mmCIF file of C-alpha atoms and ligand atoms in Angstrom:
data_model
loop_
_atom_site.group_PDB
_atom_site.id
_atom_site.type_symbol
_atom_site.label_atom_id
_atom_site.label_comp_id
_atom_site.label_asym_id
_atom_site.label_seq_id
_atom_site.Cartn_x
_atom_site.Cartn_y
_atom_site.Cartn_z
ATOM 1 C CA MET A 1 -18.949 -8.175 -25.069
ATOM 2 C CA THR A 2 -15.830 -9.783 -24.397
ATOM 3 C CA GLN A 3 -15.153 -11.592 -27.738
ATOM 4 C CA SER A 4 -12.370 -13.964 -27.064
ATOM 5 C CA ILE A 5 -11.966 -16.722 -24.044
ATOM 6 C CA GLY A 6 -9.317 -19.260 -23.359
ATOM 7 C CA PHE A 7 -10.613 -22.216 -21.186
ATOM 8 C CA ILE A 8 -8.601 -24.644 -19.506
ATOM 9 C CA GLY A 9 -9.481 -27.936 -17.763
ATOM 10 C CA LEU A 10 -12.421 -29.800 -19.313
ATOM 11 C CA GLY A 11 -13.442 -31.964 -15.799
ATOM 12 C CA ILE A 12 -16.454 -32.346 -14.319
ATOM 13 C CA MET A 13 -16.964 -28.708 -13.992
ATOM 14 C CA GLY A 14 -15.110 -27.423 -16.403
ATOM 15 C CA GLN A 15 -16.760 -29.550 -19.625
ATOM 16 C CA PRO A 16 -20.382 -27.777 -18.668
ATOM 17 C CA MET A 17 -19.013 -24.204 -17.978
ATOM 18 C CA ALA A 18 -17.168 -24.074 -21.141
ATOM 19 C CA THR A 19 -19.885 -25.841 -22.993
ATOM 20 C CA ASN A 20 -22.328 -22.415 -21.729
ATOM 21 C CA LEU A 21 -19.594 -19.520 -22.904
ATOM 22 C CA VAL A 22 -20.033 -21.650 -26.544
ATOM 23 C CA ARG A 23 -24.120 -21.462 -26.128
ATOM 24 C CA ALA A 24 -23.626 -17.792 -25.001
ATOM 25 C CA GLY A 25 -21.944 -17.068 -28.144
ATOM 26 C CA TYR A 26 -18.205 -16.337 -27.175
ATOM 27 C CA LYS A 27 -14.956 -17.608 -29.047
ATOM 28 C CA VAL A 28 -13.915 -20.087 -26.955
ATOM 29 C CA THR A 29 -10.431 -21.804 -27.290
ATOM 30 C CA VAL A 30 -10.275 -25.042 -24.886
ATOM 31 C CA PHE A 31 -7.580 -27.216 -23.321
ATOM 32 C CA ASN A 32 -7.606 -30.705 -21.376
ATOM 33 C CA ARG A 33 -4.394 -32.194 -21.215
ATOM 34 C CA THR A 34 -6.230 -35.140 -21.947
ATOM 35 C CA ARG A 35 -7.476 -34.458 -25.478
ATOM 36 C CA SER A 36 -10.701 -36.939 -26.004
ATOM 37 C CA LYS A 37 -12.124 -34.794 -23.368
ATOM 38 C CA ALA A 38 -12.241 -31.420 -25.634
ATOM 39 C CA GLU A 39 -14.150 -33.533 -28.300
ATOM 40 C CA PRO A 40 -17.658 -32.252 -27.161
ATOM 41 C CA LEU A 41 -16.796 -28.995 -26.710
ATOM 42 C CA GLU A 42 -15.300 -28.942 -30.559
ATOM 43 C CA LYS A 43 -18.621 -30.426 -31.776
ATOM 44 C CA ALA A 44 -20.620 -27.532 -30.026
ATOM 45 C CA GLY A 45 -18.256 -25.082 -32.030
ATOM 46 C CA ALA A 46 -14.945 -24.374 -29.563
ATOM 47 C CA ARG A 47 -11.534 -24.497 -30.929
ATOM 48 C CA VAL A 48 -8.745 -27.106 -29.631
ATOM 49 C CA ALA A 49 -5.445 -25.831 -28.302
ATOM 50 C CA ILE A 50 -2.341 -28.237 -28.022
ATOM 51 C CA SER A 51 -1.588 -26.206 -24.526
ATOM 52 C CA PRO A 52 -2.768 -23.647 -22.467
ATOM 53 C CA ALA A 53 -0.502 -20.854 -24.324
ATOM 54 C CA GLU A 54 -2.537 -21.942 -27.363
ATOM 55 C CA ALA A 55 -5.574 -21.213 -25.563
ATOM 56 C CA ALA A 56 -4.183 -18.053 -23.933
ATOM 57 C CA ARG A 57 -3.028 -16.474 -27.097
ATOM 58 C CA ASP A 58 -5.484 -13.467 -27.915
ATOM 59 C CA ALA A 59 -7.714 -14.586 -25.577
ATOM 60 C CA ASP A 60 -9.310 -11.514 -23.342
ATOM 61 C CA VAL A 61 -9.963 -13.511 -20.287
ATOM 62 C CA VAL A 62 -8.654 -17.189 -19.651
ATOM 63 C CA ILE A 63 -10.250 -19.413 -17.184
ATOM 64 C CA SER A 64 -8.764 -22.508 -15.418
ATOM 65 C CA ILE A 65 -10.284 -24.770 -13.603
ATOM 66 C CA VAL A 66 -8.235 -27.877 -12.691
ATOM 67 C CA SER A 67 -8.010 -30.169 -9.728
ATOM 68 C CA ASP A 68 -4.763 -28.551 -7.816
ATOM 69 C CA SER A 69 -2.348 -25.733 -6.742
ATOM 70 C CA ALA A 70 0.169 -28.084 -8.793
ATOM 71 C CA ALA A 71 -1.932 -28.260 -11.624
ATOM 72 C CA ALA A 72 -2.894 -24.617 -11.379
ATOM 73 C CA GLU A 73 0.687 -23.935 -11.317
ATOM 74 C CA GLU A 74 1.618 -26.467 -14.413
ATOM 75 C CA VAL A 75 -1.651 -24.733 -16.847
ATOM 76 C CA ILE A 76 -0.575 -21.214 -16.005
ATOM 77 C CA LEU A 77 3.156 -20.788 -14.985
ATOM 78 C CA GLY A 78 4.324 -23.891 -16.488
ATOM 79 C CA LYS A 79 6.056 -24.432 -20.175
ATOM 80 C CA GLY A 80 2.987 -24.403 -22.474
ATOM 81 C CA GLY A 81 1.069 -22.446 -19.634
ATOM 82 C CA ALA A 82 -0.637 -19.763 -20.433
ATOM 83 C CA LEU A 83 1.579 -17.004 -19.372
ATOM 84 C CA GLU A 84 3.905 -17.781 -22.321
ATOM 85 C CA THR A 85 1.333 -16.076 -24.547
ATOM 86 C CA LEU A 86 -1.118 -13.978 -22.230
ATOM 87 C CA ARG A 87 -1.520 -10.228 -23.452
ATOM 88 C CA ALA A 88 -1.581 -7.222 -21.515
ATOM 89 C CA GLY A 89 -4.724 -6.010 -20.075
ATOM 90 C CA ALA A 90 -6.133 -9.946 -20.090
ATOM 91 C CA ILE A 91 -7.968 -11.437 -16.946
ATOM 92 C CA VAL A 92 -6.931 -14.743 -15.706
ATOM 93 C CA ILE A 93 -10.110 -16.297 -14.100
ATOM 94 C CA ASP A 94 -8.657 -19.164 -12.173
ATOM 95 C CA SER A 95 -11.639 -21.189 -10.437
ATOM 96 C CA SER A 96 -9.783 -24.256 -9.645
ATOM 97 C CA THR A 97 -9.820 -24.737 -5.438
ATOM 98 C CA ILE A 98 -6.108 -24.093 -4.790
ATOM 99 C CA SER A 99 -3.904 -22.697 -2.077
ATOM 100 C CA PRO A 100 -4.650 -19.150 -1.501
ATOM 101 C CA ILE A 101 -0.848 -18.452 -0.914
ATOM 102 C CA VAL A 102 -0.660 -20.599 -4.455
ATOM 103 C CA SER A 103 -3.202 -18.021 -5.874
ATOM 104 C CA ARG A 104 -1.639 -14.775 -5.073
ATOM 105 C CA ARG A 105 1.623 -16.160 -6.179
ATOM 106 C CA LEU A 106 0.252 -16.547 -9.407
ATOM 107 C CA ALA A 107 -1.469 -13.291 -9.777
ATOM 108 C CA CYS A 108 1.819 -11.343 -9.096
ATOM 109 C CA HIS A 109 2.889 -13.435 -12.398
ATOM 110 C CA THR A 110 0.289 -12.431 -13.758
ATOM 111 C CA ALA A 111 0.538 -8.904 -13.298
ATOM 112 C CA GLY A 112 4.085 -9.182 -14.052
ATOM 113 C CA LYS A 113 2.625 -9.878 -17.640
ATOM 114 C CA GLY A 114 0.123 -6.253 -17.419
ATOM 115 C CA ALA A 115 -2.499 -8.637 -17.095
ATOM 116 C CA GLN A 116 -4.869 -9.667 -13.672
ATOM 117 C CA MET A 117 -6.286 -12.352 -12.220
ATOM 118 C CA LEU A 118 -9.252 -13.308 -10.176
ATOM 119 C CA ASP A 119 -9.678 -16.348 -7.438
ATOM 120 C CA ALA A 120 -13.003 -17.372 -8.353
ATOM 121 C CA PRO A 121 -13.711 -20.457 -6.816
ATOM 122 C CA VAL A 122 -17.392 -21.837 -7.171
ATOM 123 C CA THR A 123 -19.818 -24.003 -5.211
ATOM 124 C CA GLY A 124 -22.884 -25.857 -6.936
ATOM 125 C CA SER A 125 -21.006 -28.649 -8.651
ATOM 126 C CA LYS A 126 -21.787 -30.214 -11.699
ATOM 127 C CA HIS A 127 -25.098 -29.523 -11.619
ATOM 128 C CA GLY A 128 -24.929 -26.068 -10.921
ATOM 129 C CA ALA A 129 -22.353 -25.751 -13.542
ATOM 130 C CA GLU A 130 -24.365 -27.239 -15.991
ATOM 131 C CA LYS A 131 -27.300 -24.943 -14.973
ATOM 132 C CA GLY A 132 -25.440 -21.923 -15.568
ATOM 133 C CA GLU A 133 -25.801 -21.306 -11.810
ATOM 134 C CA LEU A 134 -22.656 -21.572 -9.675
ATOM 135 C CA THR A 135 -21.979 -18.985 -7.092
ATOM 136 C CA PHE A 136 -18.530 -17.311 -7.482
ATOM 137 C CA MET A 137 -16.173 -16.562 -4.400
ATOM 138 C CA ILE A 138 -13.930 -13.373 -6.054
ATOM 139 C CA GLY A 139 -10.959 -12.072 -4.997
ATOM 140 C CA GLY A 140 -8.862 -9.770 -6.709
ATOM 141 C CA GLU A 141 -9.246 -5.695 -7.933
ATOM 142 C CA ARG A 142 -13.274 -4.727 -8.597
ATOM 143 C CA ALA A 143 -12.534 -2.939 -10.952
ATOM 144 C CA VAL A 144 -10.884 -6.487 -12.538
ATOM 145 C CA LEU A 145 -14.250 -8.259 -11.811
ATOM 146 C CA ASP A 146 -16.805 -5.948 -13.149
ATOM 147 C CA ARG A 147 -14.837 -6.178 -16.245
ATOM 148 C CA ALA A 148 -14.834 -9.852 -16.161
ATOM 149 C CA MET A 149 -18.796 -9.741 -14.659
ATOM 150 C CA SER A 150 -20.064 -10.030 -18.303
ATOM 151 C CA VAL A 151 -18.575 -13.361 -18.818
ATOM 152 C CA LEU A 152 -19.116 -14.382 -14.641
ATOM 153 C CA GLN A 153 -22.728 -14.051 -15.608
ATOM 154 C CA VAL A 154 -22.767 -16.373 -18.239
ATOM 155 C CA LEU A 155 -21.889 -19.314 -15.814
ATOM 156 C CA GLY A 156 -23.027 -18.190 -12.535
ATOM 157 C CA LYS A 157 -25.879 -16.987 -10.631
ATOM 158 C CA LYS A 158 -24.540 -15.489 -7.873
ATOM 159 C CA HIS A 159 -20.735 -13.557 -7.718
ATOM 160 C CA ILE A 160 -19.531 -12.651 -4.157
ATOM 161 C CA TYR A 161 -16.978 -10.471 -4.360
ATOM 162 C CA CYS A 162 -14.691 -11.376 -0.599
ATOM 163 C CA GLY A 163 -11.489 -8.738 -0.982
ATOM 164 C CA GLN A 164 -7.956 -8.769 -2.242
ATOM 165 C CA ASN A 165 -5.917 -11.778 -4.184
ATOM 166 C CA GLY A 166 -6.849 -15.025 -2.616
ATOM 167 C CA SER A 167 -9.804 -14.505 -0.187
ATOM 168 C CA GLY A 168 -12.205 -15.889 -2.809
ATOM 169 C CA LEU A 169 -10.212 -19.315 -1.974
ATOM 170 C CA ALA A 170 -10.563 -18.466 2.100
ATOM 171 C CA ALA A 171 -14.248 -18.166 1.593
ATOM 172 C CA LYS A 172 -14.092 -21.215 -0.526
ATOM 173 C CA LEU A 173 -11.755 -23.713 2.080
ATOM 174 C CA ALA A 174 -14.164 -22.341 4.776
ATOM 175 C CA GLN A 175 -17.467 -23.706 3.000
ATOM 176 C CA ASN A 176 -16.025 -26.652 2.286
ATOM 177 C CA VAL A 177 -15.040 -27.776 5.546
ATOM 178 C CA ILE A 178 -18.862 -26.793 6.466
ATOM 179 C CA GLN A 179 -20.040 -29.162 3.686
ATOM 180 C CA ALA A 180 -17.341 -31.745 4.368
ATOM 181 C CA ALA A 181 -18.723 -32.065 8.131
ATOM 182 C CA MET A 182 -21.877 -32.244 7.323
ATOM 183 C CA VAL A 183 -22.210 -34.795 4.818
ATOM 184 C CA GLU A 184 -19.342 -37.016 7.396
ATOM 185 C CA VAL A 185 -21.879 -36.242 10.078
ATOM 186 C CA PHE A 186 -24.837 -37.214 8.526
ATOM 187 C CA CYS A 187 -22.888 -40.622 6.894
ATOM 188 C CA GLU A 188 -21.990 -41.403 10.661
ATOM 189 C CA GLY A 189 -25.875 -40.940 11.535
ATOM 190 C CA PHE A 190 -27.147 -43.022 9.447
ATOM 191 C CA VAL A 191 -24.598 -45.941 10.065
ATOM 192 C CA LEU A 192 -25.693 -45.851 13.419
ATOM 193 C CA ALA A 193 -29.311 -45.914 12.963
ATOM 194 C CA ALA A 194 -29.342 -48.768 10.614
ATOM 195 C CA LYS A 195 -26.630 -50.682 12.648
ATOM 196 C CA ALA A 196 -29.436 -50.527 15.468
ATOM 197 C CA GLY A 197 -31.954 -51.867 12.322
ATOM 198 C CA VAL A 198 -33.869 -48.357 11.722
ATOM 199 C CA GLN A 199 -34.482 -48.070 7.992
ATOM 200 C CA PRO A 200 -32.463 -45.298 6.160
ATOM 201 C CA ARG A 201 -35.838 -44.205 4.902
ATOM 202 C CA THR A 202 -37.372 -43.900 8.671
ATOM 203 C CA MET A 203 -34.417 -42.142 9.617
ATOM 204 C CA PHE A 204 -34.541 -39.538 6.380
ATOM 205 C CA GLU A 205 -38.225 -38.567 7.187
ATOM 206 C CA ILE A 206 -37.056 -37.771 11.027
ATOM 207 C CA VAL A 207 -34.255 -35.713 9.998
ATOM 208 C CA GLN A 208 -36.216 -34.342 7.067
ATOM 209 C CA SER A 209 -39.065 -32.850 9.541
ATOM 210 C CA SER A 210 -36.124 -31.989 12.305
ATOM 211 C CA MET A 211 -33.859 -28.990 12.327
ATOM 212 C CA ALA A 212 -31.149 -31.312 11.054
ATOM 213 C CA ARG A 213 -32.448 -30.899 7.583
ATOM 214 C CA ALA A 214 -30.599 -29.549 5.028
ATOM 215 C CA SER A 215 -30.379 -28.846 1.032
ATOM 216 C CA LEU A 216 -27.528 -30.239 1.084
ATOM 217 C CA THR A 217 -28.014 -33.606 2.751
ATOM 218 C CA ASP A 218 -31.745 -33.983 0.863
ATOM 219 C CA PHE A 219 -29.824 -34.029 -2.310
ATOM 220 C CA LYS A 220 -26.965 -36.570 -1.496
ATOM 221 C CA ALA A 221 -29.260 -39.134 0.406
ATOM 222 C CA PRO A 222 -30.825 -40.437 -2.504
ATOM 223 C CA PHE A 223 -27.632 -41.375 -4.281
ATOM 224 C CA ILE A 224 -26.478 -42.867 -0.978
ATOM 225 C CA PHE A 225 -29.576 -45.168 -0.361
ATOM 226 C CA LYS A 226 -28.910 -46.181 -4.340
ATOM 227 C CA GLY A 227 -25.163 -47.038 -3.505
ATOM 228 C CA ASP A 228 -24.362 -44.170 -6.371
ATOM 229 C CA PHE A 229 -21.386 -42.529 -5.767
ATOM 230 C CA THR A 230 -20.882 -41.576 -9.423
ATOM 231 C CA PRO A 231 -18.810 -38.666 -8.613
ATOM 232 C CA TYR A 232 -20.462 -34.934 -8.900
ATOM 233 C CA PHE A 233 -17.314 -33.856 -6.299
ATOM 234 C CA PRO A 234 -14.635 -36.568 -6.268
ATOM 235 C CA LEU A 235 -13.616 -37.440 -2.894
ATOM 236 C CA LYS A 236 -10.122 -36.571 -3.136
ATOM 237 C CA LEU A 237 -10.472 -33.386 -4.097
ATOM 238 C CA MET A 238 -12.884 -33.346 -0.700
ATOM 239 C CA HIS A 239 -9.630 -34.667 0.852
ATOM 240 C CA LYS A 240 -8.244 -31.623 -0.661
ATOM 241 C CA ASP A 241 -9.648 -28.957 0.075
ATOM 242 C CA LEU A 242 -9.669 -29.847 3.971
ATOM 243 C CA ALA A 243 -5.658 -30.518 3.826
ATOM 244 C CA LEU A 244 -5.853 -26.714 2.312
ATOM 245 C CA ALA A 245 -8.051 -25.860 5.068
ATOM 246 C CA MET A 246 -5.742 -26.993 7.765
ATOM 247 C CA GLU A 247 -2.476 -25.294 6.606
ATOM 248 C CA ALA A 248 -4.857 -22.042 6.211
ATOM 249 C CA ALA A 249 -5.944 -22.931 9.917
ATOM 250 C CA TYR A 250 -2.613 -23.654 10.891
ATOM 251 C CA ALA A 251 -0.904 -20.356 8.974
ATOM 252 C CA GLN A 252 -3.293 -18.098 11.033
ATOM 253 C CA GLY A 253 -3.250 -19.937 13.757
ATOM 254 C CA VAL A 254 -6.991 -20.629 14.212
ATOM 255 C CA ALA A 255 -8.325 -24.255 16.385
ATOM 256 C CA MET A 256 -10.218 -26.931 13.770
ATOM 257 C CA PRO A 257 -10.303 -29.481 16.197
ATOM 258 C CA THR A 258 -13.959 -31.064 14.136
ATOM 259 C CA ALA A 259 -12.534 -30.274 10.143
ATOM 260 C CA ALA A 260 -9.065 -32.059 11.667
ATOM 261 C CA ALA A 261 -10.806 -35.436 12.526
ATOM 262 C CA VAL A 262 -12.951 -35.047 9.628
ATOM 263 C CA LYS A 263 -9.929 -34.815 6.845
ATOM 264 C CA GLU A 264 -8.527 -37.935 8.530
ATOM 265 C CA VAL A 265 -11.691 -39.658 7.299
ATOM 266 C CA TYR A 266 -11.726 -38.282 4.096
ATOM 267 C CA GLY A 267 -8.568 -39.476 3.811
ATOM 268 C CA ALA A 268 -8.887 -42.929 4.775
ATOM 269 C CA ALA A 269 -11.698 -43.792 2.314
ATOM 270 C CA LYS A 270 -9.177 -42.191 0.258
ATOM 271 C CA ALA A 271 -6.806 -44.810 1.367
ATOM 272 C CA LYS A 272 -9.009 -47.028 0.648
ATOM 273 C CA GLY A 273 -9.630 -46.949 -2.833
ATOM 274 C CA LYS A 274 -11.861 -44.199 -2.630
ATOM 275 C CA GLY A 275 -11.068 -41.177 -4.036
ATOM 276 C CA ASP A 276 -12.702 -40.882 -7.466
ATOM 277 C CA GLN A 277 -16.086 -41.926 -5.984
ATOM 278 C CA ASP A 278 -18.696 -38.852 -4.911
ATOM 279 C CA TYR A 279 -17.471 -37.674 -1.984
ATOM 280 C CA ALA A 280 -20.301 -39.189 -0.261
ATOM 281 C CA ALA A 281 -18.768 -42.428 -0.399
ATOM 282 C CA VAL A 282 -17.325 -41.777 2.967
ATOM 283 C CA ILE A 283 -20.007 -43.569 3.959
ATOM 284 C CA THR A 284 -19.154 -46.658 2.565
ATOM 285 C CA PHE A 285 -15.871 -46.559 4.833
ATOM 286 C CA LEU A 286 -18.111 -45.965 7.695
ATOM 287 C CA GLU A 287 -20.145 -49.002 6.993
ATOM 288 C CA GLU A 288 -17.435 -51.396 6.043
ATOM 289 C CA ILE A 289 -16.386 -50.569 9.782
ATOM 290 C CA ALA A 290 -19.548 -51.275 11.289
ATOM 291 C CA GLY A 291 -20.398 -54.243 9.359
ATOM 292 C CA VAL A 292 -23.879 -52.656 8.010
ATOM 293 C CA GLN A 293 -25.233 -50.755 4.855
ATOM 294 C CA VAL A 294 -27.510 -47.909 4.576
ATOM 295 C CA ARG A 295 -29.372 -48.697 1.288
ATOM 296 C CA ASP A 296 -33.246 -49.050 -0.105
HETATM 297 P P1 NAP B 301 -11.997 -33.021 -12.433
HETATM 298 O O1 NAP B 301 -13.582 -33.743 -13.332
HETATM 299 O O2 NAP B 301 -10.953 -34.189 -11.637
HETATM 300 O O3 NAP B 301 -11.435 -32.494 -13.053
HETATM 301 C C1 NAP B 301 -10.040 -31.728 -13.068
HETATM 302 C C2 NAP B 301 -9.173 -31.111 -14.197
HETATM 303 O O4 NAP B 301 -7.819 -30.945 -13.955
HETATM 304 C C3 NAP B 301 -9.368 -32.245 -15.662
HETATM 305 O O5 NAP B 301 -9.477 -31.249 -16.540
HETATM 306 C C4 NAP B 301 -7.532 -32.479 -15.649
HETATM 307 O O6 NAP B 301 -7.029 -32.975 -16.952
HETATM 308 C C5 NAP B 301 -7.304 -30.996 -15.353
HETATM 309 N N1 NAP B 301 -5.661 -31.689 -14.025
HETATM 310 C C6 NAP B 301 -5.647 -31.865 -13.418
HETATM 311 N N2 NAP B 301 -4.240 -32.072 -13.141
HETATM 312 C C7 NAP B 301 -3.479 -31.490 -14.607
HETATM 313 C C8 NAP B 301 -1.729 -31.176 -14.713
HETATM 314 N N3 NAP B 301 -0.725 -31.313 -14.019
HETATM 315 N N4 NAP B 301 -1.870 -30.311 -15.865
HETATM 316 C C9 NAP B 301 -3.301 -30.137 -16.608
HETATM 317 N N5 NAP B 301 -4.833 -30.320 -16.409
HETATM 318 C C10 NAP B 301 -4.656 -31.142 -15.362
HETATM 319 O O7 NAP B 301 -12.242 -31.757 -11.166
HETATM 320 P P2 NAP B 301 -13.892 -30.798 -10.969
HETATM 321 O O8 NAP B 301 -14.692 -31.651 -10.288
HETATM 322 O O9 NAP B 301 -14.020 -30.558 -12.222
HETATM 323 O O10 NAP B 301 -12.697 -30.141 -10.261
HETATM 324 C C11 NAP B 301 -11.502 -28.880 -10.830
HETATM 325 C C12 NAP B 301 -11.823 -27.949 -9.742
HETATM 326 O O11 NAP B 301 -13.111 -27.116 -9.355
HETATM 327 C C13 NAP B 301 -10.762 -28.567 -8.478
HETATM 328 O O12 NAP B 301 -10.291 -27.695 -7.612
HETATM 329 C C14 NAP B 301 -12.122 -28.775 -7.663
HETATM 330 O O13 NAP B 301 -11.946 -28.609 -5.802
HETATM 331 C C15 NAP B 301 -13.090 -27.343 -7.577
HETATM 332 N N6 NAP B 301 -14.562 -27.617 -7.554
HETATM 333 C C16 NAP B 301 -15.046 -29.051 -8.310
HETATM 334 C C17 NAP B 301 -16.690 -29.308 -7.149
HETATM 335 C C18 NAP B 301 -17.365 -30.197 -8.027
HETATM 336 O O14 NAP B 301 -18.660 -30.290 -7.758
HETATM 337 N N7 NAP B 301 -16.926 -31.180 -8.733
HETATM 338 C C19 NAP B 301 -17.165 -28.104 -6.980
HETATM 339 C C20 NAP B 301 -16.477 -26.782 -6.713
HETATM 340 C C21 NAP B 301 -15.244 -26.674 -7.118
HETATM 341 P P3 NAP B 301 -7.146 -34.144 -17.072
HETATM 342 O O15 NAP B 301 -8.891 -34.350 -18.249
HETATM 343 O O16 NAP B 301 -6.144 -34.493 -18.354
HETATM 344 O O17 NAP B 301 -7.310 -35.206 -16.482
#
């Protein structure tokens, strides 16, 4: 069994993931840019490092889950980054949702140290991370995945191998485009109904009785009706993923007209100061335009 794990990034997702690894008996050294977020992990039994390099020192597996491509480059390649101390034979598992191109570059640098990298973005949000029930989409060598599987099994219930480095991320971006559009169009429909005087609960009953029903919107609707936009997945990060998907679409000559429009709606909501709220807060942007609220 892998004994020693360096864990970088203790945000909404990283905090519960690292906690589950400590509880599973791994020796975990954590790093978070904002030191205070590491305190609960320290109490749970993790060691706290002052840099990603210190977290990676002597680690068999280094896991990172940070906001975006720039953050992933900083914690892996930057000054005091994990690569400074990474030992040959170690495995880097980056679960951040970042550009597949940047991820492949990180994999090359990792290989230069005699180590190997998997891109392993996740879906399942905060509650999936807490329960250890995330779904992983994985790119890299399958043999490396086999070696990392015992660790990944603590964090997730499903591990889907997608192919070479970067393909886990390619799949993740496609999945988030679908998810972003589903929530945004659900919100548009509910704003339209509310403007016409149909109660949100009535509309919800109709959607749940129809083919439009989806587990994602079943989950989000009660939060929307309460006006509770505590972030499970911050809107600014959904906008970032849509921007990454559009970059990938451009690079590959794929037309994504609906995703392009949806990205602009999230972008406008972010510009209105809603970026740190859950991405379901996109409805408040639509509500403000329509002059109506979708609430109980
Ligand atoms: P979050 O709560 O905003 O946490 C972001 C983390 O990245 C924090 O630990 C933050 O450190 C760190 N960070 C940001 N910039 C950094 C930098 N320049 N250097 C070092 N650390 C930096 O985000 P999250 O929801 O956990 O998401 C993390 C990743 O998982 C993102 O790529 C996101 O797209 C993906 N994801 C999230 C969800 C979800 O439902 N939340 C689901 C699937 C995938 P500080 O604490 O110092 O700010």
